[in-house]
CSV table of C-alpha atoms and ligand atoms in Angstrom, one decimal:
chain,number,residue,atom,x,y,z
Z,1,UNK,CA,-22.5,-85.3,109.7
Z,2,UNK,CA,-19.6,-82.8,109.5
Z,3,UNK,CA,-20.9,-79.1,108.0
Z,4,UNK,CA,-18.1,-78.0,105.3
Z,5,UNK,CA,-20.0,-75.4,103.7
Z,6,UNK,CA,-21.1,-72.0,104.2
Z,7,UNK,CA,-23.3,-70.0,101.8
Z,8,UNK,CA,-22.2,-66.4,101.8
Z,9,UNK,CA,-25.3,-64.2,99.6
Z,10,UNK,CA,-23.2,-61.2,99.2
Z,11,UNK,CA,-25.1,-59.6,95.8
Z,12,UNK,CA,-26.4,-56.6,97.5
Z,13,UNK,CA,-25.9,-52.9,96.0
Z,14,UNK,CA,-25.0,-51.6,99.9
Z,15,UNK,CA,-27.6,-48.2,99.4
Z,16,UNK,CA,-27.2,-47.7,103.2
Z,17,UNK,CA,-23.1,-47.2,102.5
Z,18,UNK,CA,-23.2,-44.9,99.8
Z,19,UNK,CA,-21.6,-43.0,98.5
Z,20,UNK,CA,-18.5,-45.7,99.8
Z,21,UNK,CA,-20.0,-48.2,98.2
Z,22,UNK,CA,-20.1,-46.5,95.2
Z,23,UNK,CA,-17.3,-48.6,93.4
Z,24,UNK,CA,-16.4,-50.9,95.9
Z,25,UNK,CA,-19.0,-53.8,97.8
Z,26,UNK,CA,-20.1,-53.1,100.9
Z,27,UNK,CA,-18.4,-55.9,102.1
Z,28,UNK,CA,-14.6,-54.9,101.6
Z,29,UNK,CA,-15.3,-51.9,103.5
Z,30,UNK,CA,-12.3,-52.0,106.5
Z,31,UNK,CA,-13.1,-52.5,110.2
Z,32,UNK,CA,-10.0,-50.9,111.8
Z,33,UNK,CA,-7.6,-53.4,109.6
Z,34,UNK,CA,-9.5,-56.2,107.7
Z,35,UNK,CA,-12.3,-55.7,104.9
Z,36,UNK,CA,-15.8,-56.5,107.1
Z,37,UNK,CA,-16.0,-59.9,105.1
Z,38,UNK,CA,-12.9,-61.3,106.3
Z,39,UNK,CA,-14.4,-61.1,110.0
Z,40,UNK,CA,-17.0,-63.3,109.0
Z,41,UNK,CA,-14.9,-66.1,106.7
Z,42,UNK,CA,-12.7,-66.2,109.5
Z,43,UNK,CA,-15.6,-67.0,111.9
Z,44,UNK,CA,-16.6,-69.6,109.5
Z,45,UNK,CA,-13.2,-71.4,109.4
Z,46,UNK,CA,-12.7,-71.1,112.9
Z,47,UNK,CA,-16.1,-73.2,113.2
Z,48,UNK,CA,-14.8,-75.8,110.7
Z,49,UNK,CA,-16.2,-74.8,107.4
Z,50,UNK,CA,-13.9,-75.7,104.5
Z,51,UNK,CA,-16.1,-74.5,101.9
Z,52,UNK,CA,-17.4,-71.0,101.4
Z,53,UNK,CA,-20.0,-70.2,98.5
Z,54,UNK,CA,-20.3,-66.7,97.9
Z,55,UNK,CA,-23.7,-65.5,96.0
Z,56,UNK,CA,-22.4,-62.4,94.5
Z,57,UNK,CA,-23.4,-59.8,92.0
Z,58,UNK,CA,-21.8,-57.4,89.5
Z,59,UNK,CA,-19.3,-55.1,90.7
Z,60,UNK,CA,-18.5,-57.7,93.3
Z,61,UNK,CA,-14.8,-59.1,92.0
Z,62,UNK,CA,-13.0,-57.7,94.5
Z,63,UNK,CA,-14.4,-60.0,97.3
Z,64,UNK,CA,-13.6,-62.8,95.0
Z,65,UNK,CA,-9.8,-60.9,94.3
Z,66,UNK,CA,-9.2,-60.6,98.3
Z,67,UNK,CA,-9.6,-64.5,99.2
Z,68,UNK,CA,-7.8,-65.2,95.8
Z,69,UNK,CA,-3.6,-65.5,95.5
Z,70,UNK,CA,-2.2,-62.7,95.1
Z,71,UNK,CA,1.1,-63.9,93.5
Z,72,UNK,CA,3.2,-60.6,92.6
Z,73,UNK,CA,2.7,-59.0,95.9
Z,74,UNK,CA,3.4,-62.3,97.6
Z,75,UNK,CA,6.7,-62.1,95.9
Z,76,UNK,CA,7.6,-58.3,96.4
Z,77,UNK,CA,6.8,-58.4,100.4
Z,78,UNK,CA,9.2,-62.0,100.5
Z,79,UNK,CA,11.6,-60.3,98.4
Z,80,UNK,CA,11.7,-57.4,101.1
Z,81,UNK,CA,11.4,-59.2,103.8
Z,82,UNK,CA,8.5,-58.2,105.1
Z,83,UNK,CA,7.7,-61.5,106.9
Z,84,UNK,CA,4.7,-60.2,109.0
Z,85,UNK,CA,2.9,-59.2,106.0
Z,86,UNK,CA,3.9,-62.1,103.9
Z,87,UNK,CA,2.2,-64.7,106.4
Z,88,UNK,CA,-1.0,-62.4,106.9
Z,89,UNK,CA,-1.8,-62.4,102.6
Z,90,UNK,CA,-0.9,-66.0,102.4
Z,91,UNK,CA,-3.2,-67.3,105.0
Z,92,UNK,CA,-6.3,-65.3,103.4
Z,93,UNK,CA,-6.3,-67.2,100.8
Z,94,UNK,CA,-5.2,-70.3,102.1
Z,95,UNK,CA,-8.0,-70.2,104.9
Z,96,UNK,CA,-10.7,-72.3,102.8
Z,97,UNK,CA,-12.4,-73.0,99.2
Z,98,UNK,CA,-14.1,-70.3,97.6
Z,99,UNK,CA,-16.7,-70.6,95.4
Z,100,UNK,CA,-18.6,-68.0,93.5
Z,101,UNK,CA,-21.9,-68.3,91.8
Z,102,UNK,CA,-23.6,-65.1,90.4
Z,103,UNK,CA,-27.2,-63.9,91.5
Z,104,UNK,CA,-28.3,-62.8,88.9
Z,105,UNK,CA,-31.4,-61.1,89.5
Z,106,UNK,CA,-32.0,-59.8,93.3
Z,107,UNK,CA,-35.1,-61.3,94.4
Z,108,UNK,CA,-34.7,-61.7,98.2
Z,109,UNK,CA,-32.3,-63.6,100.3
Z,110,UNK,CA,-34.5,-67.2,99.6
Z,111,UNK,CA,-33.4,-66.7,96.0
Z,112,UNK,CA,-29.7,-66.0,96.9
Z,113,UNK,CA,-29.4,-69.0,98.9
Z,114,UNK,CA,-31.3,-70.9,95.8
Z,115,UNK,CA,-28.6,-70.2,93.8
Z,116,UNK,CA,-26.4,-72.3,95.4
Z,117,UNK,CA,-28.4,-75.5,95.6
Z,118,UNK,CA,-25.7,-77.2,92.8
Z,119,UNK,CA,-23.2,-76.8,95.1
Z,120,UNK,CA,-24.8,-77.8,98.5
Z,121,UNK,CA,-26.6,-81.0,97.6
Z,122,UNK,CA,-28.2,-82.5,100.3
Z,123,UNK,CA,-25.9,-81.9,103.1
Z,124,UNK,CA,-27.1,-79.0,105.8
Z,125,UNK,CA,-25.1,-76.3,105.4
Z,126,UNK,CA,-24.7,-72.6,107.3
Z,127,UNK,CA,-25.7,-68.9,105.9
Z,128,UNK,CA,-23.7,-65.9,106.9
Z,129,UNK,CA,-25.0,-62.8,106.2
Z,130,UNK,CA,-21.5,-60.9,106.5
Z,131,UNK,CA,-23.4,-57.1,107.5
Z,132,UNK,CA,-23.9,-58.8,110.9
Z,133,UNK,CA,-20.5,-58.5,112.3
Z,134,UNK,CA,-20.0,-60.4,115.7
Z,135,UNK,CA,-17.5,-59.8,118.5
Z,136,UNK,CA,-17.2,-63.2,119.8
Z,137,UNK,CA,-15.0,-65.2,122.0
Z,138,UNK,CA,-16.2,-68.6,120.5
Z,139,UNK,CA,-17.2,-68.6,116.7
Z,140,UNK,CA,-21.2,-68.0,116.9
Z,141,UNK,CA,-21.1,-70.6,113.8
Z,142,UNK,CA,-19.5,-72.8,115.8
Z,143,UNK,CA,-21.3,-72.5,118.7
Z,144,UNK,CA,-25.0,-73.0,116.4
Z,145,UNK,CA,-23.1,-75.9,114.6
Z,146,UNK,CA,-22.8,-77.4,117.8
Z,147,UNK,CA,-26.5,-76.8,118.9
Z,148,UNK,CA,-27.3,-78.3,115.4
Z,149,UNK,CA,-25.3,-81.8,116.0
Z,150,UNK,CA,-27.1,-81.9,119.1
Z,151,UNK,CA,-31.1,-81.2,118.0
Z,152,UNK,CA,-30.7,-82.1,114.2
Z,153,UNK,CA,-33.2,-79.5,112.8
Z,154,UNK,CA,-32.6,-75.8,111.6
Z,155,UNK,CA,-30.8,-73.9,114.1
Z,156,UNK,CA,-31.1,-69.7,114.2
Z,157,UNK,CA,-29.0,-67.5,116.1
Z,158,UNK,CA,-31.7,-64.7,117.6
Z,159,UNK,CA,-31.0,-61.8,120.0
Z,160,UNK,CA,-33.8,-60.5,122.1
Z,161,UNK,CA,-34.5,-56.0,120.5
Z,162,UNK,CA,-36.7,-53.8,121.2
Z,163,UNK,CA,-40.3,-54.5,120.1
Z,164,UNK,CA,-40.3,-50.7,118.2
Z,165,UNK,CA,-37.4,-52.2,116.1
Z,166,UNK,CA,-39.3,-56.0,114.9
Z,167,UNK,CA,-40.3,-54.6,112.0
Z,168,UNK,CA,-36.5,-54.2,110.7
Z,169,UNK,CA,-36.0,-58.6,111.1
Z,170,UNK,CA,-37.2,-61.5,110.5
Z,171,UNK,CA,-38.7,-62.7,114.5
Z,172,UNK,CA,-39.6,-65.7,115.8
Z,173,UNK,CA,-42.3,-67.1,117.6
Z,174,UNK,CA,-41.3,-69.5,120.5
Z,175,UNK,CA,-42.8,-73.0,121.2
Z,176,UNK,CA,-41.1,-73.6,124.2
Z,177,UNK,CA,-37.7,-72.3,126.2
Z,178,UNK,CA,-35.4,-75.3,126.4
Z,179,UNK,CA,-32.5,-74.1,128.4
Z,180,UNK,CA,-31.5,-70.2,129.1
Z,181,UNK,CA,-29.7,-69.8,125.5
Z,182,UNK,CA,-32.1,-72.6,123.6
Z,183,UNK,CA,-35.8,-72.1,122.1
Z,184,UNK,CA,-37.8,-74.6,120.3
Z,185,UNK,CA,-39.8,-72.9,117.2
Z,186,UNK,CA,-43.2,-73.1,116.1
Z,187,UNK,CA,-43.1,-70.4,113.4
Z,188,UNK,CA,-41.5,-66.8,112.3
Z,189,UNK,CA,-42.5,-63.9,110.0
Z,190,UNK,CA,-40.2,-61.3,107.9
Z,191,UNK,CA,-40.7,-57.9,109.2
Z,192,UNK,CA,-43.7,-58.3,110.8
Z,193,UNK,CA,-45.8,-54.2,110.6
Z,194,UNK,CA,-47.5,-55.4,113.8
Z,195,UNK,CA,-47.9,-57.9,116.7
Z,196,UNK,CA,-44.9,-59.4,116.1
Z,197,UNK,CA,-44.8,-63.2,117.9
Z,198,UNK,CA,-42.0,-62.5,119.9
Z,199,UNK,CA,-39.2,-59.6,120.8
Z,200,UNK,CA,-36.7,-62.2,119.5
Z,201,UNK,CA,-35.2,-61.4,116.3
Z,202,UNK,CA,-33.0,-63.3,114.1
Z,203,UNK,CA,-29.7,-62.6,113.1
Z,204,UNK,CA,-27.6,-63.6,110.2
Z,205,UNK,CA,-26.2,-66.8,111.1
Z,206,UNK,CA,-28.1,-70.1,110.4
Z,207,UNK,CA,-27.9,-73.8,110.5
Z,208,UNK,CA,-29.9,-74.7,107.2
Z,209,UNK,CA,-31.1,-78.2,106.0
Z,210,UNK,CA,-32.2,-79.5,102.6
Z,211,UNK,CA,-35.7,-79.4,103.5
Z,212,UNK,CA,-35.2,-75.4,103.6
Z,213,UNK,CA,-33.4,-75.3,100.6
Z,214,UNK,CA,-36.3,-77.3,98.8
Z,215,UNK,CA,-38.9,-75.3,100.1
Z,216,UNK,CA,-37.3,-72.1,98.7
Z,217,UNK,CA,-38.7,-73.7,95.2
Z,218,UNK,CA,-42.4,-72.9,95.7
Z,219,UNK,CA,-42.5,-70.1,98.0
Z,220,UNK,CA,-43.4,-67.0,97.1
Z,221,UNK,CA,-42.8,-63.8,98.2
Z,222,UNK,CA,-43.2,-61.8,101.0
Z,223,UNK,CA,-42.3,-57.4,100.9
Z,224,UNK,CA,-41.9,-57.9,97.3
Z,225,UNK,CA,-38.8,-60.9,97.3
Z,226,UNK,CA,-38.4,-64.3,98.3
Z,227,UNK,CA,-37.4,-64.6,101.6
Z,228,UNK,CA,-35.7,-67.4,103.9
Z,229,UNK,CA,-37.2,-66.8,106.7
Z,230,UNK,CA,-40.8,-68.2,104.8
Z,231,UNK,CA,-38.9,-71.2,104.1
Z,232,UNK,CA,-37.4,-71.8,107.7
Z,233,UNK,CA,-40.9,-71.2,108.5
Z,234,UNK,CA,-42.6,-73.7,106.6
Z,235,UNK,CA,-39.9,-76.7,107.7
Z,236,UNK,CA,-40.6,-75.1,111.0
Z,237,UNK,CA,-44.1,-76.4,110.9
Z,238,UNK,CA,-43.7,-79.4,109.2
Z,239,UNK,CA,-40.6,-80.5,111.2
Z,240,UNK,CA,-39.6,-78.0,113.9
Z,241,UNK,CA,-36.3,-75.5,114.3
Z,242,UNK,CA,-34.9,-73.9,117.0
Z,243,UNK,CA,-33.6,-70.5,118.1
Z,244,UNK,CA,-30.1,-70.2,119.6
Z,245,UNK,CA,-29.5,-66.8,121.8
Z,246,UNK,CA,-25.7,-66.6,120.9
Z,247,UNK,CA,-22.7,-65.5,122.8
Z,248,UNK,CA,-21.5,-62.4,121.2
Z,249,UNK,CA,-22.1,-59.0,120.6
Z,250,UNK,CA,-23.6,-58.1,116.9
Z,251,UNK,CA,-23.1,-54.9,114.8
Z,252,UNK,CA,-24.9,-54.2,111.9
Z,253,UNK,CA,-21.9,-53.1,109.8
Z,254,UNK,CA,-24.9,-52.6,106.6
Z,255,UNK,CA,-25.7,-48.9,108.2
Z,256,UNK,CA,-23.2,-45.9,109.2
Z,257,UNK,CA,-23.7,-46.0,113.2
Z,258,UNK,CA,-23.5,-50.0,113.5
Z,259,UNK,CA,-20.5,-50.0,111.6
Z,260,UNK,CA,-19.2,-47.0,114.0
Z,261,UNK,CA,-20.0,-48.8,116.9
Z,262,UNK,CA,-18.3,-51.7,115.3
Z,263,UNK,CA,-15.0,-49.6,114.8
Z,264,UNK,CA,-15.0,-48.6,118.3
Z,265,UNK,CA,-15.5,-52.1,119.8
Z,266,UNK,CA,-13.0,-53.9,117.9
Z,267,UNK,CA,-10.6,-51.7,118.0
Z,268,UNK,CA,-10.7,-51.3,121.6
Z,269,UNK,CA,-10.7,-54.9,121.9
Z,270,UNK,CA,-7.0,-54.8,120.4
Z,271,UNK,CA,-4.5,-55.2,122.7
Z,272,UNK,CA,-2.1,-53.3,119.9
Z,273,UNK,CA,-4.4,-50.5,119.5
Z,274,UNK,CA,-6.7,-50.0,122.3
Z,275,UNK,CA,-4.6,-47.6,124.8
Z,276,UNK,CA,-3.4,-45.4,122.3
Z,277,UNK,CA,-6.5,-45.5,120.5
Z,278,UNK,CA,-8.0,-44.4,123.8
Z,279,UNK,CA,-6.3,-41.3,124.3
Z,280,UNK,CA,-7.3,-40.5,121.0
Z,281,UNK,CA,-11.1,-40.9,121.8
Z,282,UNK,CA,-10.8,-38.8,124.7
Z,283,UNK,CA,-10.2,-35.7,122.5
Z,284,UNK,CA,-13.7,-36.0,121.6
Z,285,UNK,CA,-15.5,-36.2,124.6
Y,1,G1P,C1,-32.2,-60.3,106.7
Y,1,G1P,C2,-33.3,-61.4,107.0
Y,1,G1P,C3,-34.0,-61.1,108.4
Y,1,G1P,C4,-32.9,-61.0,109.5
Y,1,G1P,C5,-31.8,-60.0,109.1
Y,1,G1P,C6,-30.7,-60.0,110.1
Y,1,G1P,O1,-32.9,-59.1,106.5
Y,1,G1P,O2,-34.3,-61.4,106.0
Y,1,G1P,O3,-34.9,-62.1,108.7
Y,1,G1P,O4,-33.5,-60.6,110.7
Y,1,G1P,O5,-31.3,-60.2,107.8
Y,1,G1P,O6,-29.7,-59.1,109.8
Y,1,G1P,P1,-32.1,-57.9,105.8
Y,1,G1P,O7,-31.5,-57.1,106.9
Y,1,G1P,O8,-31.1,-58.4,104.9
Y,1,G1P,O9,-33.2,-57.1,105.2
């Protein structure tokens, strides 16, 4: 079965950002020319989604503003021939569907995705959590959608960190290594404060099925909120889910340095930008 859609939970105040999150989200922040969101729609589409859900919160319009028409400016930038610029804005919001629903209390990650059970149905479906920017040369969605068609149970992306840093993710503990990139689960915790099961940790891209989406209903919380990675956990026991080491190097654009790092990478990945942008780096060191 095709995946369409993509849950977005995108609610989050963005503490770690302040003050420039102040009065806009954390998400329309820009990494070197595109707010950090757009990154991760684009990923999405690129693996075929058609569909994007995003869970959002107040304060959070202008996410919904960017992927929207924007019909005035449309005309203005065709009325001055600015060509470029006219076919950039009109494929934002002609990339996909987007749906909002509103969070409205923040009670964990399990809840946001929750809130867009209406819209999912029973279909499995993909989360993006857009801090975790990836530099890819194949959409990690795609290449977890792929894993999924192939094993037919929840599929995580994971990257191996250090074992001082497992109490900042949700890790998972392995069954059984299936190929060099492919792990078969038998369980996970959320921010385990010691022995954590594994140095694997997972990352904000997932392959979800109905089963998960159910088991959000009656689980409880963990650290205070309702967390997704109980209810992975609990399919992952009753049915099994795997854990995909991705191609692709992640940022985590939620904190000053990641999103730094990020800056650098990308933009010296830009064939427009990256030898001038060097000479400009070499001032500082
Ligand atoms: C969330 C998940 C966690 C995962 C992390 C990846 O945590 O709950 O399992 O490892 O994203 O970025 P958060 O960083 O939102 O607290």
């Amino acid at each position: 079965m095709k995946i369409r859609k993509a849950v977005f939970p995108v609610a989050g105040f963005g503490t770690r950002m302040l003050p420039a999150t102040k009065s806009i989200p954390k998400e329309m922040i820009t990494l070197v020319d595109k707010p950090l969101i757009q990154y991760a729609v684009e990923e999405a589409v690129e693996a075929g989604i058609e569909e994007i859900i995003f869970i959002t919160g107040r304060f959070k319009r202008a996410i919904e503003d960017h992927f929207d028409k924007s019909i005035e400016l449309e005309m203005a930038l065709k009325e001055s021939n600015k060509d470029k610029e006219y076919e950039i804005l009109t494929k934002i919001s002609e990339m996909c569907d987007f749906i909002t629903v509103r969070q409205k209390e923040q009670k964990g990650l399990g809840h946001a995705i929750y809130c867009a059970r209406d819209v999912l149905g029973k279909d499995p479906f993909v989360v993006i959590l857009p801090d975790d920017i990836i530099y890819y040369r194949e959409s990690v969605t795609g290449q977890l959608i792929k894993k999924f068609e192939e094993v037919e149970s929840p599929v995580l992306a994971i990257t191996e960190v250090p074992l001082n840093e497992t109490n900042k993710y949700g890790i998972v503990d392995v069954k059984e290594k299936i190929d060099s990139r492919t792990f078969s689960l038998k369980g996970m915790v959320e921010k385990p404060k010691n022995n954590p099961p594994s140095n694997f940790a997972i990352i904000g891209r997932y392959v979800l099925t109905y089963d998960v989406l159910k088991s959000i209903e009656d689980c409880g919380t963990t650290h205070g909120e309702i967390q997704l990675t109980d209810a992975i956990r609990r399919v992952t026991e009753s049915s099994g889910s795997y854990g995909y080491l991705y191609d692709g190097v992640r940022f985590d654009c939620g904190n000053k340095l990641g999103y730094l790092d990020a800056t650098l990478h990308f933009a010296m990945n830009r064939e427009d930008l990256k030898n001038d942008f060097c000479k400009i780096i070499k001032k500082y060191c």
